[in-house]
Amino acid sequence: AASTSQLYKLSAERFVYATGGHLRNALFVDNDRPGVMPARAVGLLLGEYGVLPTAQPLVVGSDEYAGELAAALERAGARVQRIDGHGERLAAALGSDEVTGAEIAIGGEHGARRRVDCDLIAISLPPAPASELAQLHGAAVRWDARCGFAIEIDASGRTRTGSVWACGEVTGVMGPREAAAHRRPPTPARSARHPTPDR
C-alpha cells in the first residue's frame, strides 16, 4: 500500500488456502481430441449456464459427481452412456476433428474391447490438489495415489506452519458438496417457532 508520502508493507497474521484442485484427464489414446472434457466443466455448462453441450455423451467415472452429472444430462434430454473407468475403461477416443465415439477396454490389458458412439466424453476424476503455493508457504503435503500431493492439516484445519490453514479439495479427495462444507462451523439448529424455508 502507498500514500503520497509513505510506503507501507502489509502482512497477514493468518492465511487460509482453499485453492481447490486442478482438473485432470484420464490416460487413453487421443485424450486431447476436441470433445474430451472434464466432467465438472460439463456440469458447469449445464448447471450454471443452462447449456447442454452434447446429445450423446459418455460419462466416465465411478464417483458421486459422475452419477449426478449423468442423471442431470439425462433430465436435460441427452442420451447418456456411462462406464466406471475401472472394470470398463477408456482405451481411445475416436473421430478426427471431434469425438464421434470411444473404444472401451473390458477387464485387463488383453481383455475384450467394444466401441460406443458418442459426441462427448466427460471424465470424472478427483482434482489434483492445487497445493503449490501452500507448499511455498511451508505447509507439508502427503502423497495420495488418487489425486496427488494434498496439504496435511490437523483437526482444526491448521498446517504445520502455525499461521497457515487449509480446507477443501486442496487437502484431499472429496466431492464438491463436502469441499464446500469442509471446516465450516456447524449450522445452528432451526427454531421450531421461526423455521427457515428450504431453498
Short mmCIF file of N, CA and C in Angstrom, two decimals, residues 10-190:
data_model
loop_
_atom_site.label_atom_id
_atom_site.label_comp_id
_atom_site.label_asym_id
_atom_site.label_seq_id
_atom_site.Cartn_x
_atom_site.Cartn_y
_atom_site.Cartn_z
N LEU A 10 2.36 -4.44 4.21
CA LEU A 10 1.31 -5.13 4.95
C LEU A 10 1.55 -6.63 4.91
N SER A 11 1.29 -7.30 6.01
CA SER A 11 1.36 -8.76 6.04
C SER A 11 0.23 -9.28 6.92
N ALA A 12 -0.21 -10.50 6.61
CA ALA A 12 -1.32 -11.09 7.36
C ALA A 12 -0.80 -11.95 8.49
N GLU A 13 -1.58 -12.05 9.56
CA GLU A 13 -1.22 -12.92 10.66
C GLU A 13 -1.61 -14.36 10.37
N ARG A 14 -2.66 -14.54 9.56
CA ARG A 14 -3.13 -15.89 9.25
C ARG A 14 -3.45 -15.98 7.75
N PHE A 15 -3.28 -17.17 7.23
CA PHE A 15 -3.56 -17.43 5.82
C PHE A 15 -4.40 -18.69 5.72
N VAL A 16 -5.41 -18.67 4.84
CA VAL A 16 -6.25 -19.84 4.60
C VAL A 16 -6.18 -20.18 3.12
N TYR A 17 -5.76 -21.40 2.84
CA TYR A 17 -5.70 -21.88 1.46
C TYR A 17 -6.93 -22.74 1.17
N ALA A 18 -7.76 -22.25 0.27
CA ALA A 18 -8.92 -23.00 -0.20
C ALA A 18 -8.86 -23.00 -1.72
N THR A 19 -7.71 -23.42 -2.23
CA THR A 19 -7.40 -23.29 -3.66
C THR A 19 -7.94 -24.42 -4.51
N GLY A 20 -8.60 -25.41 -3.89
CA GLY A 20 -9.22 -26.47 -4.68
C GLY A 20 -8.20 -27.34 -5.38
N GLY A 21 -8.51 -27.72 -6.61
CA GLY A 21 -7.62 -28.61 -7.34
C GLY A 21 -7.66 -28.36 -8.83
N HIS A 22 -6.69 -28.96 -9.52
CA HIS A 22 -6.60 -28.88 -10.97
C HIS A 22 -7.37 -30.06 -11.57
N LEU A 23 -8.25 -29.78 -12.54
CA LEU A 23 -9.00 -30.85 -13.19
C LEU A 23 -8.04 -31.73 -13.98
N ARG A 24 -8.29 -33.04 -13.97
CA ARG A 24 -7.39 -33.99 -14.60
C ARG A 24 -8.09 -34.76 -15.71
N ASN A 25 -7.28 -35.26 -16.62
CA ASN A 25 -7.77 -36.12 -17.69
C ASN A 25 -7.33 -37.54 -17.42
N ALA A 26 -8.01 -38.51 -18.02
CA ALA A 26 -7.59 -39.90 -17.94
C ALA A 26 -6.55 -40.18 -19.02
N LEU A 27 -5.84 -41.28 -18.86
CA LEU A 27 -4.84 -41.68 -19.84
C LEU A 27 -5.46 -42.66 -20.83
N PHE A 28 -5.57 -42.23 -22.08
CA PHE A 28 -6.04 -43.10 -23.16
C PHE A 28 -5.62 -42.46 -24.48
N VAL A 29 -5.69 -43.22 -25.54
CA VAL A 29 -5.25 -42.74 -26.85
C VAL A 29 -6.14 -41.58 -27.31
N ASP A 30 -5.50 -40.52 -27.79
CA ASP A 30 -6.20 -39.32 -28.29
C ASP A 30 -7.06 -38.66 -27.22
N ASN A 31 -6.54 -38.58 -26.01
CA ASN A 31 -7.31 -37.95 -24.93
C ASN A 31 -7.36 -36.43 -25.04
N ASP A 32 -6.67 -35.86 -26.04
CA ASP A 32 -6.73 -34.41 -26.26
C ASP A 32 -7.64 -34.05 -27.43
N ARG A 33 -8.39 -35.01 -27.92
CA ARG A 33 -9.29 -34.73 -29.06
C ARG A 33 -10.41 -33.78 -28.61
N PRO A 34 -10.78 -32.79 -29.46
CA PRO A 34 -11.91 -31.93 -29.11
C PRO A 34 -13.16 -32.77 -28.82
N GLY A 35 -13.77 -32.50 -27.69
CA GLY A 35 -14.92 -33.28 -27.25
C GLY A 35 -14.61 -34.14 -26.04
N VAL A 36 -13.34 -34.18 -25.63
CA VAL A 36 -12.97 -34.81 -24.35
C VAL A 36 -12.90 -33.69 -23.32
N MET A 37 -13.72 -33.76 -22.29
CA MET A 37 -13.82 -32.66 -21.32
C MET A 37 -13.87 -33.18 -19.89
N PRO A 38 -13.41 -32.37 -18.93
CA PRO A 38 -13.63 -32.73 -17.53
C PRO A 38 -15.12 -32.74 -17.22
N ALA A 39 -15.57 -33.70 -16.42
CA ALA A 39 -16.98 -33.77 -16.07
C ALA A 39 -17.46 -32.49 -15.38
N ARG A 40 -16.62 -31.89 -14.57
CA ARG A 40 -17.04 -30.68 -13.86
C ARG A 40 -17.24 -29.51 -14.82
N ALA A 41 -16.49 -29.47 -15.92
CA ALA A 41 -16.72 -28.42 -16.92
C ALA A 41 -18.06 -28.63 -17.60
N VAL A 42 -18.39 -29.88 -17.89
CA VAL A 42 -19.70 -30.18 -18.49
C VAL A 42 -20.81 -29.80 -17.51
N GLY A 43 -20.61 -30.14 -16.24
CA GLY A 43 -21.60 -29.80 -15.22
C GLY A 43 -21.78 -28.30 -15.06
N LEU A 44 -20.69 -27.55 -15.17
CA LEU A 44 -20.77 -26.10 -15.07
C LEU A 44 -21.58 -25.52 -16.22
N LEU A 45 -21.31 -25.99 -17.43
CA LEU A 45 -22.07 -25.52 -18.59
C LEU A 45 -23.57 -25.79 -18.41
N LEU A 46 -23.88 -26.99 -17.93
CA LEU A 46 -25.29 -27.37 -17.80
C LEU A 46 -25.95 -26.70 -16.61
N GLY A 47 -25.31 -26.76 -15.44
CA GLY A 47 -25.95 -26.27 -14.23
C GLY A 47 -25.93 -24.76 -14.07
N GLU A 48 -24.83 -24.12 -14.46
CA GLU A 48 -24.68 -22.68 -14.25
C GLU A 48 -25.22 -21.87 -15.42
N TYR A 49 -25.03 -22.39 -16.64
CA TYR A 49 -25.37 -21.60 -17.82
C TYR A 49 -26.51 -22.19 -18.64
N GLY A 50 -27.02 -23.34 -18.24
CA GLY A 50 -28.13 -23.95 -18.96
C GLY A 50 -27.78 -24.42 -20.36
N VAL A 51 -26.50 -24.75 -20.58
CA VAL A 51 -26.05 -25.18 -21.90
C VAL A 51 -25.88 -26.70 -21.89
N LEU A 52 -26.58 -27.39 -22.77
CA LEU A 52 -26.40 -28.82 -22.96
C LEU A 52 -25.41 -29.00 -24.10
N PRO A 53 -24.15 -29.31 -23.81
CA PRO A 53 -23.12 -29.29 -24.85
C PRO A 53 -23.07 -30.54 -25.71
N THR A 54 -24.00 -31.46 -25.50
CA THR A 54 -23.91 -32.76 -26.16
C THR A 54 -25.27 -33.41 -26.26
N ALA A 55 -25.45 -34.25 -27.28
CA ALA A 55 -26.68 -35.02 -27.40
C ALA A 55 -26.48 -36.45 -26.94
N GLN A 56 -25.23 -36.96 -27.06
CA GLN A 56 -24.96 -38.36 -26.76
C GLN A 56 -23.62 -38.48 -26.02
N PRO A 57 -23.59 -38.11 -24.74
CA PRO A 57 -22.32 -38.13 -24.01
C PRO A 57 -21.99 -39.51 -23.44
N LEU A 58 -20.70 -39.70 -23.22
CA LEU A 58 -20.20 -40.84 -22.46
C LEU A 58 -19.59 -40.27 -21.18
N VAL A 59 -20.13 -40.64 -20.03
CA VAL A 59 -19.62 -40.17 -18.75
C VAL A 59 -18.74 -41.27 -18.16
N VAL A 60 -17.51 -40.90 -17.82
CA VAL A 60 -16.53 -41.87 -17.33
C VAL A 60 -16.19 -41.54 -15.87
N GLY A 61 -16.44 -42.50 -14.97
CA GLY A 61 -16.10 -42.29 -13.57
C GLY A 61 -17.04 -43.06 -12.67
N SER A 62 -16.56 -43.36 -11.46
CA SER A 62 -17.35 -44.13 -10.51
C SER A 62 -17.73 -43.31 -9.27
N ASP A 63 -17.37 -42.02 -9.26
CA ASP A 63 -17.63 -41.21 -8.08
C ASP A 63 -19.03 -40.61 -8.11
N GLU A 64 -19.37 -39.93 -7.03
CA GLU A 64 -20.69 -39.33 -6.90
C GLU A 64 -20.96 -38.31 -8.00
N TYR A 65 -19.93 -37.52 -8.35
CA TYR A 65 -20.14 -36.48 -9.34
C TYR A 65 -20.51 -37.08 -10.70
N ALA A 66 -19.86 -38.18 -11.08
CA ALA A 66 -20.17 -38.83 -12.36
C ALA A 66 -21.64 -39.25 -12.40
N GLY A 67 -22.12 -39.83 -11.30
CA GLY A 67 -23.51 -40.26 -11.25
C GLY A 67 -24.49 -39.10 -11.34
N GLU A 68 -24.19 -38.03 -10.61
CA GLU A 68 -25.09 -36.88 -10.63
C GLU A 68 -25.07 -36.18 -12.00
N LEU A 69 -23.89 -36.12 -12.62
CA LEU A 69 -23.82 -35.49 -13.95
C LEU A 69 -24.60 -36.32 -14.96
N ALA A 70 -24.44 -37.63 -14.93
CA ALA A 70 -25.17 -38.48 -15.87
C ALA A 70 -26.68 -38.29 -15.71
N ALA A 71 -27.15 -38.24 -14.46
CA ALA A 71 -28.58 -38.04 -14.22
C ALA A 71 -29.04 -36.68 -14.71
N ALA A 72 -28.24 -35.63 -14.48
CA ALA A 72 -28.62 -34.28 -14.92
C ALA A 72 -28.65 -34.18 -16.44
N LEU A 73 -27.70 -34.83 -17.10
CA LEU A 73 -27.69 -34.81 -18.57
C LEU A 73 -28.91 -35.54 -19.12
N GLU A 74 -29.29 -36.64 -18.49
CA GLU A 74 -30.48 -37.36 -18.92
C GLU A 74 -31.73 -36.51 -18.75
N ARG A 75 -31.84 -35.81 -17.62
CA ARG A 75 -33.00 -34.94 -17.39
C ARG A 75 -33.07 -33.83 -18.43
N ALA A 76 -31.90 -33.41 -18.92
CA ALA A 76 -31.85 -32.34 -19.91
C ALA A 76 -32.12 -32.84 -21.33
N GLY A 77 -32.25 -34.16 -21.49
CA GLY A 77 -32.61 -34.71 -22.79
C GLY A 77 -31.50 -35.44 -23.53
N ALA A 78 -30.32 -35.58 -22.92
CA ALA A 78 -29.22 -36.28 -23.58
C ALA A 78 -29.39 -37.80 -23.45
N ARG A 79 -28.83 -38.52 -24.41
CA ARG A 79 -28.81 -39.99 -24.38
C ARG A 79 -27.46 -40.40 -23.77
N VAL A 80 -27.46 -40.65 -22.49
CA VAL A 80 -26.21 -40.82 -21.73
C VAL A 80 -25.79 -42.29 -21.67
N GLN A 81 -24.49 -42.49 -21.87
CA GLN A 81 -23.86 -43.78 -21.60
C GLN A 81 -22.82 -43.55 -20.51
N ARG A 82 -22.54 -44.60 -19.75
CA ARG A 82 -21.61 -44.42 -18.63
C ARG A 82 -20.77 -45.67 -18.41
N ILE A 83 -19.49 -45.46 -18.10
CA ILE A 83 -18.62 -46.55 -17.66
C ILE A 83 -17.92 -46.09 -16.39
N ASP A 84 -17.45 -47.05 -15.59
CA ASP A 84 -16.87 -46.68 -14.29
C ASP A 84 -15.40 -46.30 -14.37
N GLY A 85 -14.72 -46.60 -15.49
CA GLY A 85 -13.31 -46.26 -15.62
C GLY A 85 -12.38 -47.27 -14.99
N HIS A 86 -12.93 -48.36 -14.41
CA HIS A 86 -12.12 -49.39 -13.76
C HIS A 86 -12.37 -50.74 -14.42
N GLY A 87 -13.54 -51.34 -14.16
CA GLY A 87 -13.89 -52.59 -14.83
C GLY A 87 -13.98 -52.39 -16.33
N GLU A 88 -14.52 -51.28 -16.71
CA GLU A 88 -14.51 -50.83 -18.10
C GLU A 88 -13.77 -49.50 -18.14
N ARG A 89 -12.78 -49.39 -19.01
CA ARG A 89 -12.00 -48.16 -19.07
C ARG A 89 -11.85 -47.70 -20.51
N LEU A 90 -11.58 -46.41 -20.65
CA LEU A 90 -11.37 -45.85 -21.98
C LEU A 90 -10.04 -46.33 -22.54
N ALA A 91 -10.08 -46.84 -23.77
CA ALA A 91 -8.84 -47.19 -24.48
C ALA A 91 -8.48 -46.12 -25.48
N ALA A 92 -9.48 -45.50 -26.12
CA ALA A 92 -9.20 -44.49 -27.13
C ALA A 92 -10.44 -43.66 -27.40
N ALA A 93 -10.22 -42.39 -27.74
CA ALA A 93 -11.28 -41.54 -28.28
C ALA A 93 -11.25 -41.68 -29.79
N LEU A 94 -12.40 -41.80 -30.40
CA LEU A 94 -12.49 -42.00 -31.84
C LEU A 94 -13.00 -40.74 -32.53
N GLY A 95 -12.61 -40.54 -33.79
CA GLY A 95 -13.01 -39.37 -34.54
C GLY A 95 -11.80 -38.71 -35.15
N SER A 96 -12.04 -37.62 -35.88
CA SER A 96 -10.92 -36.88 -36.47
C SER A 96 -10.89 -35.47 -35.90
N ASP A 97 -11.78 -34.59 -36.36
CA ASP A 97 -11.81 -33.22 -35.84
C ASP A 97 -12.54 -33.13 -34.50
N GLU A 98 -13.34 -34.14 -34.18
CA GLU A 98 -14.10 -34.13 -32.93
C GLU A 98 -14.42 -35.56 -32.55
N VAL A 99 -14.88 -35.74 -31.32
CA VAL A 99 -15.21 -37.08 -30.84
C VAL A 99 -16.45 -37.60 -31.56
N THR A 100 -16.35 -38.81 -32.08
CA THR A 100 -17.50 -39.49 -32.67
C THR A 100 -17.78 -40.83 -32.00
N GLY A 101 -16.88 -41.23 -31.10
CA GLY A 101 -17.07 -42.50 -30.41
C GLY A 101 -15.92 -42.76 -29.46
N ALA A 102 -15.97 -43.92 -28.82
CA ALA A 102 -14.92 -44.31 -27.90
C ALA A 102 -14.72 -45.81 -27.96
N GLU A 103 -13.48 -46.23 -27.76
CA GLU A 103 -13.16 -47.65 -27.66
C GLU A 103 -13.00 -47.97 -26.18
N ILE A 104 -13.76 -48.96 -25.74
CA ILE A 104 -13.79 -49.32 -24.33
C ILE A 104 -13.09 -50.66 -24.13
N ALA A 105 -12.15 -50.69 -23.19
CA ALA A 105 -11.48 -51.93 -22.83
C ALA A 105 -12.17 -52.54 -21.62
N ILE A 106 -12.42 -53.84 -21.67
CA ILE A 106 -13.12 -54.54 -20.61
C ILE A 106 -12.13 -55.47 -19.92
N GLY A 107 -11.98 -55.32 -18.62
CA GLY A 107 -11.05 -56.16 -17.89
C GLY A 107 -9.62 -55.67 -18.01
N GLY A 108 -8.68 -56.60 -18.05
CA GLY A 108 -7.25 -56.27 -18.08
C GLY A 108 -6.76 -55.83 -19.44
N GLU A 109 -5.42 -55.80 -19.55
CA GLU A 109 -4.77 -55.30 -20.76
C GLU A 109 -5.17 -56.08 -22.01
N HIS A 110 -5.39 -57.38 -21.88
CA HIS A 110 -5.72 -58.22 -23.03
C HIS A 110 -7.19 -58.61 -23.05
N GLY A 111 -8.02 -57.83 -22.36
CA GLY A 111 -9.44 -58.12 -22.33
C GLY A 111 -10.14 -57.71 -23.62
N ALA A 112 -11.44 -57.98 -23.68
CA ALA A 112 -12.23 -57.64 -24.86
C ALA A 112 -12.38 -56.13 -24.99
N ARG A 113 -12.71 -55.70 -26.19
CA ARG A 113 -12.94 -54.28 -26.44
C ARG A 113 -14.25 -54.10 -27.18
N ARG A 114 -14.87 -52.99 -26.93
CA ARG A 114 -16.11 -52.66 -27.65
C ARG A 114 -16.09 -51.19 -28.01
N ARG A 115 -16.90 -50.83 -28.99
CA ARG A 115 -16.99 -49.44 -29.43
C ARG A 115 -18.35 -48.89 -29.07
N VAL A 116 -18.37 -47.64 -28.62
CA VAL A 116 -19.63 -46.94 -28.38
C VAL A 116 -19.63 -45.65 -29.19
N ASP A 117 -20.79 -45.27 -29.68
CA ASP A 117 -20.94 -43.99 -30.37
C ASP A 117 -21.25 -42.91 -29.33
N CYS A 118 -20.55 -41.79 -29.41
CA CYS A 118 -20.80 -40.66 -28.52
C CYS A 118 -20.23 -39.41 -29.18
N ASP A 119 -20.72 -38.25 -28.75
CA ASP A 119 -20.21 -37.00 -29.30
C ASP A 119 -19.48 -36.16 -28.26
N LEU A 120 -19.33 -36.70 -27.04
CA LEU A 120 -18.59 -36.03 -25.99
C LEU A 120 -18.19 -37.07 -24.95
N ILE A 121 -16.98 -36.94 -24.41
CA ILE A 121 -16.51 -37.82 -23.35
C ILE A 121 -16.24 -36.96 -22.12
N ALA A 122 -16.98 -37.19 -21.05
CA ALA A 122 -16.84 -36.41 -19.82
C ALA A 122 -16.09 -37.25 -18.79
N ILE A 123 -14.91 -36.78 -18.38
CA ILE A 123 -14.04 -37.52 -17.47
C ILE A 123 -14.22 -37.00 -16.05
N SER A 124 -14.61 -37.89 -15.14
CA SER A 124 -14.76 -37.51 -13.74
C SER A 124 -13.68 -38.19 -12.91
N LEU A 125 -12.65 -37.42 -12.54
CA LEU A 125 -11.57 -37.87 -11.68
C LEU A 125 -11.39 -36.87 -10.55
N PRO A 126 -10.91 -37.30 -9.40
CA PRO A 126 -10.64 -36.32 -8.33
C PRO A 126 -9.62 -35.29 -8.80
N PRO A 127 -9.84 -34.00 -8.55
CA PRO A 127 -8.87 -32.98 -8.94
C PRO A 127 -7.54 -33.19 -8.23
N ALA A 128 -6.46 -32.75 -8.87
CA ALA A 128 -5.14 -32.76 -8.24
C ALA A 128 -5.04 -31.53 -7.35
N PRO A 129 -4.80 -31.68 -6.05
CA PRO A 129 -4.78 -30.53 -5.14
C PRO A 129 -3.85 -29.42 -5.61
N ALA A 130 -4.37 -28.19 -5.62
CA ALA A 130 -3.56 -27.03 -6.00
C ALA A 130 -2.78 -26.56 -4.78
N SER A 131 -1.79 -27.37 -4.41
CA SER A 131 -1.08 -27.16 -3.15
C SER A 131 0.26 -26.44 -3.32
N GLU A 132 0.58 -26.00 -4.53
CA GLU A 132 1.92 -25.46 -4.80
C GLU A 132 2.23 -24.22 -3.94
N LEU A 133 1.32 -23.27 -3.89
CA LEU A 133 1.59 -22.03 -3.15
C LEU A 133 1.67 -22.31 -1.65
N ALA A 134 0.79 -23.16 -1.17
CA ALA A 134 0.83 -23.50 0.26
C ALA A 134 2.14 -24.18 0.63
N GLN A 135 2.67 -25.01 -0.28
CA GLN A 135 3.97 -25.64 -0.02
C GLN A 135 5.06 -24.58 0.10
N LEU A 136 5.02 -23.56 -0.77
CA LEU A 136 5.99 -22.48 -0.68
C LEU A 136 5.85 -21.71 0.63
N HIS A 137 4.66 -21.77 1.20
CA HIS A 137 4.39 -21.10 2.47
C HIS A 137 4.77 -21.96 3.66
N GLY A 138 5.29 -23.15 3.40
CA GLY A 138 5.77 -24.02 4.47
C GLY A 138 4.85 -25.16 4.84
N ALA A 139 3.69 -25.26 4.20
CA ALA A 139 2.77 -26.34 4.52
C ALA A 139 3.33 -27.68 4.05
N ALA A 140 3.14 -28.72 4.85
CA ALA A 140 3.56 -30.06 4.47
C ALA A 140 2.47 -30.71 3.62
N VAL A 141 2.88 -31.62 2.75
CA VAL A 141 1.94 -32.35 1.92
C VAL A 141 2.16 -33.84 2.09
N ARG A 142 1.14 -34.61 1.74
CA ARG A 142 1.25 -36.07 1.74
C ARG A 142 0.86 -36.55 0.34
N TRP A 143 1.43 -37.67 -0.08
CA TRP A 143 1.10 -38.22 -1.39
C TRP A 143 -0.16 -39.08 -1.27
N ASP A 144 -1.13 -38.79 -2.12
CA ASP A 144 -2.35 -39.58 -2.21
C ASP A 144 -2.42 -40.11 -3.64
N ALA A 145 -2.37 -41.42 -3.82
CA ALA A 145 -2.34 -42.02 -5.15
C ALA A 145 -3.58 -41.67 -5.97
N ARG A 146 -4.66 -41.28 -5.32
CA ARG A 146 -5.90 -40.96 -6.06
C ARG A 146 -5.86 -39.57 -6.68
N CYS A 147 -5.03 -38.66 -6.11
CA CYS A 147 -5.13 -37.28 -6.58
C CYS A 147 -3.79 -36.55 -6.66
N GLY A 148 -2.79 -36.93 -5.87
CA GLY A 148 -1.51 -36.21 -5.90
C GLY A 148 -1.11 -35.71 -4.53
N PHE A 149 -0.45 -34.56 -4.48
CA PHE A 149 0.09 -34.03 -3.23
C PHE A 149 -0.95 -33.14 -2.54
N ALA A 150 -1.50 -33.64 -1.44
CA ALA A 150 -2.53 -32.93 -0.68
C ALA A 150 -1.92 -32.31 0.57
N ILE A 151 -2.41 -31.15 0.97
CA ILE A 151 -1.91 -30.47 2.16
C ILE A 151 -2.31 -31.24 3.41
N GLU A 152 -1.37 -31.41 4.32
CA GLU A 152 -1.65 -32.04 5.60
C GLU A 152 -2.18 -31.00 6.58
N ILE A 153 -3.29 -31.33 7.22
CA ILE A 153 -3.88 -30.44 8.23
C ILE A 153 -4.24 -31.25 9.47
N ASP A 154 -4.41 -30.55 10.60
CA ASP A 154 -4.89 -31.22 11.80
C ASP A 154 -6.41 -31.09 11.88
N ALA A 155 -6.98 -31.46 13.02
CA ALA A 155 -8.43 -31.46 13.16
C ALA A 155 -9.04 -30.07 13.04
N SER A 156 -8.25 -29.03 13.27
CA SER A 156 -8.77 -27.66 13.18
C SER A 156 -8.54 -27.05 11.80
N GLY A 157 -7.83 -27.79 10.92
CA GLY A 157 -7.52 -27.26 9.59
C GLY A 157 -6.18 -26.58 9.50
N ARG A 158 -5.42 -26.61 10.60
CA ARG A 158 -4.12 -25.94 10.63
C ARG A 158 -3.04 -26.83 10.01
N THR A 159 -2.12 -26.22 9.26
CA THR A 159 -0.98 -26.94 8.73
C THR A 159 0.15 -26.91 9.75
N ARG A 160 1.30 -27.50 9.39
CA ARG A 160 2.43 -27.50 10.33
C ARG A 160 2.99 -26.09 10.52
N THR A 161 2.68 -25.19 9.57
CA THR A 161 3.05 -23.78 9.72
C THR A 161 1.94 -23.10 10.50
N GLY A 162 2.22 -22.63 11.68
CA GLY A 162 1.19 -22.18 12.60
C GLY A 162 0.23 -21.14 12.08
N SER A 163 0.66 -20.32 11.13
CA SER A 163 -0.21 -19.24 10.64
C SER A 163 -0.98 -19.63 9.38
N VAL A 164 -0.85 -20.88 8.95
CA VAL A 164 -1.46 -21.32 7.68
C VAL A 164 -2.48 -22.41 7.93
N TRP A 165 -3.70 -22.22 7.41
CA TRP A 165 -4.77 -23.20 7.45
C TRP A 165 -5.13 -23.59 6.02
N ALA A 166 -5.84 -24.69 5.88
CA ALA A 166 -6.30 -25.12 4.55
C ALA A 166 -7.61 -25.86 4.69
N CYS A 167 -8.41 -25.84 3.63
CA CYS A 167 -9.68 -26.56 3.63
C CYS A 167 -10.08 -26.90 2.21
N GLY A 168 -10.98 -27.86 2.08
CA GLY A 168 -11.49 -28.24 0.77
C GLY A 168 -10.59 -29.22 0.04
N GLU A 169 -10.73 -29.27 -1.26
CA GLU A 169 -10.07 -30.31 -2.06
C GLU A 169 -8.56 -30.16 -2.14
N VAL A 170 -8.01 -29.04 -1.71
CA VAL A 170 -6.56 -28.92 -1.64
C VAL A 170 -6.00 -29.84 -0.55
N THR A 171 -6.87 -30.33 0.35
CA THR A 171 -6.43 -31.21 1.43
C THR A 171 -6.69 -32.69 1.13
N GLY A 172 -7.28 -33.00 -0.02
CA GLY A 172 -7.50 -34.40 -0.37
C GLY A 172 -8.79 -34.61 -1.14
N VAL A 173 -9.10 -35.86 -1.39
CA VAL A 173 -10.25 -36.22 -2.23
C VAL A 173 -11.55 -36.01 -1.46
N MET A 174 -12.45 -35.27 -2.06
CA MET A 174 -13.80 -35.09 -1.54
C MET A 174 -14.66 -34.54 -2.67
N GLY A 175 -15.95 -34.74 -2.59
CA GLY A 175 -16.84 -34.22 -3.61
C GLY A 175 -17.08 -32.73 -3.44
N PRO A 176 -17.70 -32.09 -4.43
CA PRO A 176 -17.95 -30.64 -4.35
C PRO A 176 -18.74 -30.22 -3.12
N ARG A 177 -19.77 -30.99 -2.75
CA ARG A 177 -20.57 -30.62 -1.57
C ARG A 177 -19.74 -30.71 -0.29
N GLU A 178 -18.98 -31.80 -0.17
CA GLU A 178 -18.15 -31.97 1.02
C GLU A 178 -17.08 -30.88 1.08
N ALA A 179 -16.50 -30.53 -0.08
CA ALA A 179 -15.48 -29.49 -0.11
C ALA A 179 -16.05 -28.15 0.32
N ALA A 180 -17.27 -27.85 -0.13
CA ALA A 180 -17.90 -26.56 0.22
C ALA A 180 -18.17 -26.46 1.71
N ALA A 181 -18.44 -27.61 2.36
CA ALA A 181 -18.76 -27.60 3.78
C ALA A 181 -17.55 -27.87 4.67
N HIS A 182 -16.40 -28.17 4.07
CA HIS A 182 -15.23 -28.59 4.86
C HIS A 182 -14.76 -27.48 5.78
N ARG A 183 -14.57 -27.82 7.04
CA ARG A 183 -14.11 -26.92 8.10
C ARG A 183 -15.09 -25.79 8.40
N ARG A 184 -16.29 -25.84 7.85
CA ARG A 184 -17.29 -24.81 8.15
C ARG A 184 -17.92 -25.11 9.50
N PRO A 185 -18.15 -24.09 10.33
CA PRO A 185 -18.80 -24.35 11.62
C PRO A 185 -20.18 -24.96 11.41
N PRO A 186 -20.63 -25.83 12.31
CA PRO A 186 -21.95 -26.43 12.14
C PRO A 186 -23.04 -25.38 12.13
N THR A 187 -24.07 -25.63 11.33
CA THR A 187 -25.20 -24.71 11.24
C THR A 187 -26.06 -24.84 12.50
N PRO A 188 -26.43 -23.71 13.13
CA PRO A 188 -27.29 -23.80 14.32
C PRO A 188 -28.60 -24.49 14.00
N ALA A 189 -29.15 -25.20 14.98
CA ALA A 189 -30.43 -25.87 14.79
C ALA A 189 -31.52 -24.85 14.50
N ARG A 190 -32.44 -25.23 13.62
CA ARG A 190 -33.54 -24.32 13.29
C ARG A 190 -34.50 -24.18 14.46
#
